[in-house]
XYZ file of C-alpha atoms in Angstrom:
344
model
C 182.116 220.510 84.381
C 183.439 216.964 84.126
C 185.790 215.832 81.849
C 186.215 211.784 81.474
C 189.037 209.451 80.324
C 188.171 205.723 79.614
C 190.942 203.311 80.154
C 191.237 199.984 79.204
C 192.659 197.465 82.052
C 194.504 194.855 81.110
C 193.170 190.751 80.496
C 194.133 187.766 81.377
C 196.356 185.547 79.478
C 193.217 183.442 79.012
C 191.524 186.339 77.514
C 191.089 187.195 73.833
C 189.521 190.157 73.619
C 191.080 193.469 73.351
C 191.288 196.150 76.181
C 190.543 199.739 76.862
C 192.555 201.721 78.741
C 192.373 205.403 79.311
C 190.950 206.577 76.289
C 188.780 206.063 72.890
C 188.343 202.738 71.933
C 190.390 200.926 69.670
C 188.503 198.224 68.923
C 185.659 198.429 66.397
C 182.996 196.299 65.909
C 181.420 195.505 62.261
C 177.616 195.314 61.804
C 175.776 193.007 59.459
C 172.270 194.077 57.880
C 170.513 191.000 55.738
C 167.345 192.069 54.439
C 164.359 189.987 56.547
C 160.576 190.080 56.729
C 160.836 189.739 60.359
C 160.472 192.462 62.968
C 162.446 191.609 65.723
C 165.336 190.816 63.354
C 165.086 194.136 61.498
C 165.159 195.614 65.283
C 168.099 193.339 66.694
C 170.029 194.206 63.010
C 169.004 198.089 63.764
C 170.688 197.671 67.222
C 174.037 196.380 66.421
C 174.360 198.912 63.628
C 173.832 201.339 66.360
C 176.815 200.192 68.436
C 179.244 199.433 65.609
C 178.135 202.992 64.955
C 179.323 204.250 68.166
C 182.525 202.295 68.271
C 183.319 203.189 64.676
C 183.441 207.123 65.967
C 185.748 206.534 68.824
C 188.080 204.031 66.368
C 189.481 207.134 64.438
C 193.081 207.696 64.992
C 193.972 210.136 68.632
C 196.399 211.442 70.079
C 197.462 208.907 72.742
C 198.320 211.691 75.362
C 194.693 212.980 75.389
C 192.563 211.509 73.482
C 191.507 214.275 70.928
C 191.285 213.329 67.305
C 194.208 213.488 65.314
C 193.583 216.383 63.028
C 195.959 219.259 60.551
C 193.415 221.905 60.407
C 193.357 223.821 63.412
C 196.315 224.437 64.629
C 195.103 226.137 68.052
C 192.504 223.065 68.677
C 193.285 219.720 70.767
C 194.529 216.665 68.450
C 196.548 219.256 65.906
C 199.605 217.520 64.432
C 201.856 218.892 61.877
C 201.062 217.838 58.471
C 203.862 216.218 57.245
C 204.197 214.092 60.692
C 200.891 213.469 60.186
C 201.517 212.142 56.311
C 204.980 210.486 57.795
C 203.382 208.270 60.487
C 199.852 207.951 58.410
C 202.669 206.259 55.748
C 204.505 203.748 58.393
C 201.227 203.038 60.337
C 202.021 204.451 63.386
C 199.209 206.908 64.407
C 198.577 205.178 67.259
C 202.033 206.296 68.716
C 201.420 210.453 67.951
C 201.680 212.777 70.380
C 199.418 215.997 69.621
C 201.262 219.750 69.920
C 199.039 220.788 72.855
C 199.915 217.223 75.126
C 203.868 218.031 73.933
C 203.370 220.929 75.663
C 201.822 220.238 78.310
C 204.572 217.644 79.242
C 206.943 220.516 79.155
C 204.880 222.331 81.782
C 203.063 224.414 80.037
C 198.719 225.271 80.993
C 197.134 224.876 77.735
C 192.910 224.826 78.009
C 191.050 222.562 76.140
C 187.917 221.903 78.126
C 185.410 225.594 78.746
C 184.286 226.548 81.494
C 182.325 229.338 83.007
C 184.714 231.848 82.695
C 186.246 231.325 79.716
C 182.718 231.124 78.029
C 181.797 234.701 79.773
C 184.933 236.209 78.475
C 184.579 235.269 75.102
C 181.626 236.610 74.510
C 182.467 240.021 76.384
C 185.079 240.161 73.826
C 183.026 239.360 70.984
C 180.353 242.056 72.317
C 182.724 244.470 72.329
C 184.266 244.293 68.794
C 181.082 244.005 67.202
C 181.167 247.459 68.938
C 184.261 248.233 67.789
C 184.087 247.339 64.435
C 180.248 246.214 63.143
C 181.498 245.554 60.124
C 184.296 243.293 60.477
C 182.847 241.491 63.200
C 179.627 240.724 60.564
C 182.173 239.027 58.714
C 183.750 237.003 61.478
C 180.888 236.522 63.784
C 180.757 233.383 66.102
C 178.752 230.768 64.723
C 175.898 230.005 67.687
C 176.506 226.192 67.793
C 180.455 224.968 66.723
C 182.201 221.835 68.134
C 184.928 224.259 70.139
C 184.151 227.801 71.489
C 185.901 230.271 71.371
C 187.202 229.975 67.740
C 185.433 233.150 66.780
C 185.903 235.361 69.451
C 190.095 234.747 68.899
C 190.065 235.426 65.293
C 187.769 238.622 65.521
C 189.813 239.953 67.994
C 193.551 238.528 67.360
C 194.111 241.914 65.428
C 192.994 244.582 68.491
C 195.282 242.845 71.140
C 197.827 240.878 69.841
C 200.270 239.406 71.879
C 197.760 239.380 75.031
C 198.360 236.470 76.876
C 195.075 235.778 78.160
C 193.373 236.123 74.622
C 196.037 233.351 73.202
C 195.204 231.628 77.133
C 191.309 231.688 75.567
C 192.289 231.550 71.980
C 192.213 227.895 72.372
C 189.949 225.848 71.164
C 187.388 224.914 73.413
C 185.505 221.492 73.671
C 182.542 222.177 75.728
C 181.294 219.475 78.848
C 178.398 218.292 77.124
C 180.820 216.954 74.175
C 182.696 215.184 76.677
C 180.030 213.811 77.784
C 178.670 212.521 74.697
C 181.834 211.025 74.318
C 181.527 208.804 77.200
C 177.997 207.757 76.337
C 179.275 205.024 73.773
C 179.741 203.022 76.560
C 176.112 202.637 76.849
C 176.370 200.408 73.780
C 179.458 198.256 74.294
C 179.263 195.209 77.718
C 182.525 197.058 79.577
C 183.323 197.304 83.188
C 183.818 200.924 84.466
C 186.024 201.696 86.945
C 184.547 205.047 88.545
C 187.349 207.272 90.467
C 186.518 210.031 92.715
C 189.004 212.409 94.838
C 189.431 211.594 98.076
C 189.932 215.443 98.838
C 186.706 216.434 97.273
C 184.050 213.452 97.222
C 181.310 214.974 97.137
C 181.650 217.136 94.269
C 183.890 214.772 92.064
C 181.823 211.804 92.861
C 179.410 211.570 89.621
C 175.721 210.672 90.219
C 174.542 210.832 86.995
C 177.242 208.259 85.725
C 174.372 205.888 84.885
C 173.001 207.817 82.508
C 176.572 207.466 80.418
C 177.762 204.251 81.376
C 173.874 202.043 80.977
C 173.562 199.235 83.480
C 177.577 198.125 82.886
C 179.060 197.239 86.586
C 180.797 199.620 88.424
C 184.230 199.289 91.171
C 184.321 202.493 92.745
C 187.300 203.718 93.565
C 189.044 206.895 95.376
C 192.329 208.312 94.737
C 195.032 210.561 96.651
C 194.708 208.013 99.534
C 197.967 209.204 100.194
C 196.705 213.093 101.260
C 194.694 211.970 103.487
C 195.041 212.913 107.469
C 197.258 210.775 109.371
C 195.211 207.833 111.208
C 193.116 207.723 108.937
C 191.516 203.855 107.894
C 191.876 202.830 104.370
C 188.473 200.294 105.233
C 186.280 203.359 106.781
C 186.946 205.439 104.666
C 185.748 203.033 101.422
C 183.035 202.013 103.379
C 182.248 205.368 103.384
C 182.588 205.730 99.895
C 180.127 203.262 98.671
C 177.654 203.813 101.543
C 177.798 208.259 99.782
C 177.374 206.104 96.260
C 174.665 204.276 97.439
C 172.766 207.319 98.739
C 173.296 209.140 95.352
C 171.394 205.583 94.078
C 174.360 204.604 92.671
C 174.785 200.840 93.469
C 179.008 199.582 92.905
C 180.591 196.014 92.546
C 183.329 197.120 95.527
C 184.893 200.397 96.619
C 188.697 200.589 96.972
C 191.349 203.309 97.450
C 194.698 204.052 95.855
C 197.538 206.180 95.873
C 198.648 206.570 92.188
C 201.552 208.420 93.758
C 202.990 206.084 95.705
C 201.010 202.864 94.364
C 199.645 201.904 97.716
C 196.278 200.196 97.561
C 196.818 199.913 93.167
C 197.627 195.763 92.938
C 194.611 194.934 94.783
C 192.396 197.352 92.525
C 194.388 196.032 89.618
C 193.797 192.451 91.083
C 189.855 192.991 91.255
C 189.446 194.276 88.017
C 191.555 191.803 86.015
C 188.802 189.506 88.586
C 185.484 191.024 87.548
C 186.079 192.195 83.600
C 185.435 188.907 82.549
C 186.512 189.606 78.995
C 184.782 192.820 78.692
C 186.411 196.489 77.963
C 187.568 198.090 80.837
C 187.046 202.366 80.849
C 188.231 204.002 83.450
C 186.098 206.974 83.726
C 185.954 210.501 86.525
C 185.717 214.691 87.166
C 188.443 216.732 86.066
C 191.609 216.295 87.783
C 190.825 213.411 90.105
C 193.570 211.556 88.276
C 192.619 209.222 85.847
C 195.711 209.222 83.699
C 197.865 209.145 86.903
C 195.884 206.257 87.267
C 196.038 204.400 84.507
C 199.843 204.811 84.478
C 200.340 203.159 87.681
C 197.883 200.312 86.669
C 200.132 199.489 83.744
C 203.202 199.989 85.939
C 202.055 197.045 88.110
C 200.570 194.794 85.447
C 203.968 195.265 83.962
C 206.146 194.224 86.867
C 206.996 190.714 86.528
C 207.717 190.761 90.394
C 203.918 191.580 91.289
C 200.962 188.762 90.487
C 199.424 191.128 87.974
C 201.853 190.592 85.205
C 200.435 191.296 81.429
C 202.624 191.065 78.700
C 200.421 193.446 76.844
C 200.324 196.131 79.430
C 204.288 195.698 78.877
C 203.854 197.256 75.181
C 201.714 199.544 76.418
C 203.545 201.095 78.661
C 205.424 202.608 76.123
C 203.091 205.222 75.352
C 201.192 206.488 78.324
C 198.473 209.070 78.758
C 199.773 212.457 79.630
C 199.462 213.238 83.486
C 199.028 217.519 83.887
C 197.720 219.583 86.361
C 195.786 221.261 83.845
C 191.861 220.581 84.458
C 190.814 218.461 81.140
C 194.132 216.809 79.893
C 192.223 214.071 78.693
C 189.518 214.790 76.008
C 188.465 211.250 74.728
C 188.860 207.531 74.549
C 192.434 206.536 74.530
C 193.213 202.753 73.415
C 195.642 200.632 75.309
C 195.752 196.936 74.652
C 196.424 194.940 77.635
């Protein structure tokens, strides 16, 4: 499964509109409907309502570590923040700068799911089998609903009684966003005019490069770009090896503006992508989009590092501000669950 991160990259001083970076967008876009006689303006009306529709979902506050909507329900779901620091920043107008409890912890080290996978999915419902076996009766009462926006809900409160304090059930206890949600998610950019920046791992191209980005992304341009240049095996050549990345792309039908590769570690190779972008957004959102763990927060960090060095030729005083509050880098597999908004 694939889990995707937009980012916004910075603008130009020139440039008015706002940016995307890592994450759900912040802009949102209002729709006008006038009542007409005419076809094709009821049809052009219908479409903008569509994308101020789309943009209007991802505009709702997240958490800027991951993504995930800000929420004070579920405490064992993505997004959760207490209540009262909910009310507390809600009050001053700062839930833009909140940190959820699950990216807290996973700056502290700690592997906290949020994303299911195969095996999670298969375990939760061998648990749920076997307490409906177990007890029929409560598990009538708490049985998992078929279709629910995180898995795994169910199967941890039917069964948080029989094994408390397992580790692995509070491990799957989590809720779950599935792949296909993700995926929905990063369909709104079908509807907005953005440049995507596609990354792929160096270390595994073929299966993190995504062929079916097209179908997500719509006919926006696309700079291609690989990342962990720095793992790769000595004598290698930064040129082959991107000219081997867009000629794979290209046989996948996938046609991109320019491939380019980086080291987010050590920033080689991240001015000249940061250089090309700035070049080819032309006003437009920038979302930064890839698989699971092929670094696109790492990324995005050391995009806004550079555009906020006033030494390099990348310099953007809103990248600057930015900077400030960064998406959370983890080697967990899914750290980022949505749109994040950076303005640069």
């Amino acid at each position: 499964s694939s889990s995707s991160s937009w980012d916004r990259s910075g603008s130009r001083p020139d440039a008015q509109a706002s940016n995307r970076w890592a994450g759900s967008s912040a802009s949102s876009s209002s729709s006008s409907s006038s009542s007409s006689s005419s076809a094709g303006a009821a049809a052009k009306c219908s479409n903008k309502e569509r994308k101020a529709a789309a943009l209007a979902l991802s505009s709702q506050p997240c958490c800027y570590g991951c993504g995930a909507p800000l929420q004070t329900l579920a405490a064992a779901a993505a997004g959760y923040v207490a209540p009262d620091k909910y009310l507390l920043k809600q009050r001053h107008r700062q839930l833009s700068k909140v940190l959820c409890v699950r990216c807290a912890g996973l700056c502290n080290g700690a592997m906290i799911p949020a994303v299911q996978d195969f095996t999670q999915k298969a375990w939760a419902q061998q648990q749920a089998a076997l307490l409906q076996q177990q007890a029929p009766e409560t598990a009538a009462e708490e049985a998992i609903p078929a279709e629910s926006e995180y898995e795994g809900e169910g199967a941890a409160a039917g069964s948080s009684a029989a094994a408390e304090g397992s580790g692995q059930l509070e491990l799957l206890g989590r809720l779950l966003v599935t792949p296909e949600q993700l995926r929905q998610k990063i369909s709104e950019v079908r509807g907005v005019r953005a440049l995507v920046v596609l990354l792929v791992d160096l270390l595994d191209a073929s299966g993190s490069l995504m062929s079916k980005v097209r179908d997500m992304v719509g006919n926006n341009p696309i700079v291609l770009v690989g990342t962990k240049m720095d793992l790769l095996p000595a004598g290698c050549r930064p040129k082959d090896v991107a000219d081997w990345l867009a000629e794979s792309a290209a046989r996948r039908r996938l046609q991109v503006t320019s491939a380019h590769l980086v080291s987010s570690h050590t920033g080689e190779g991240v001015a000249a992508v940061t250089a090309k972008v700035c070049r080819e957004r032309k006003g437009r959102d920038v979302f930064v989009v890839g698989a699971a763990n092929v670094g696109k927060s790492a990324f995005v960090r050391a995009m806004l590092k550079e555009m906020s060095s006033l030494a390099g030729g990348n310099f953007d005083a809103g990248a600057l501000a930015s900077s400030r509050h960064l998406p959370v880098e983890s080697a967990m597999p899914g750290t980022t669950l949505g749109l994040i908004p950076l303005q640069a």
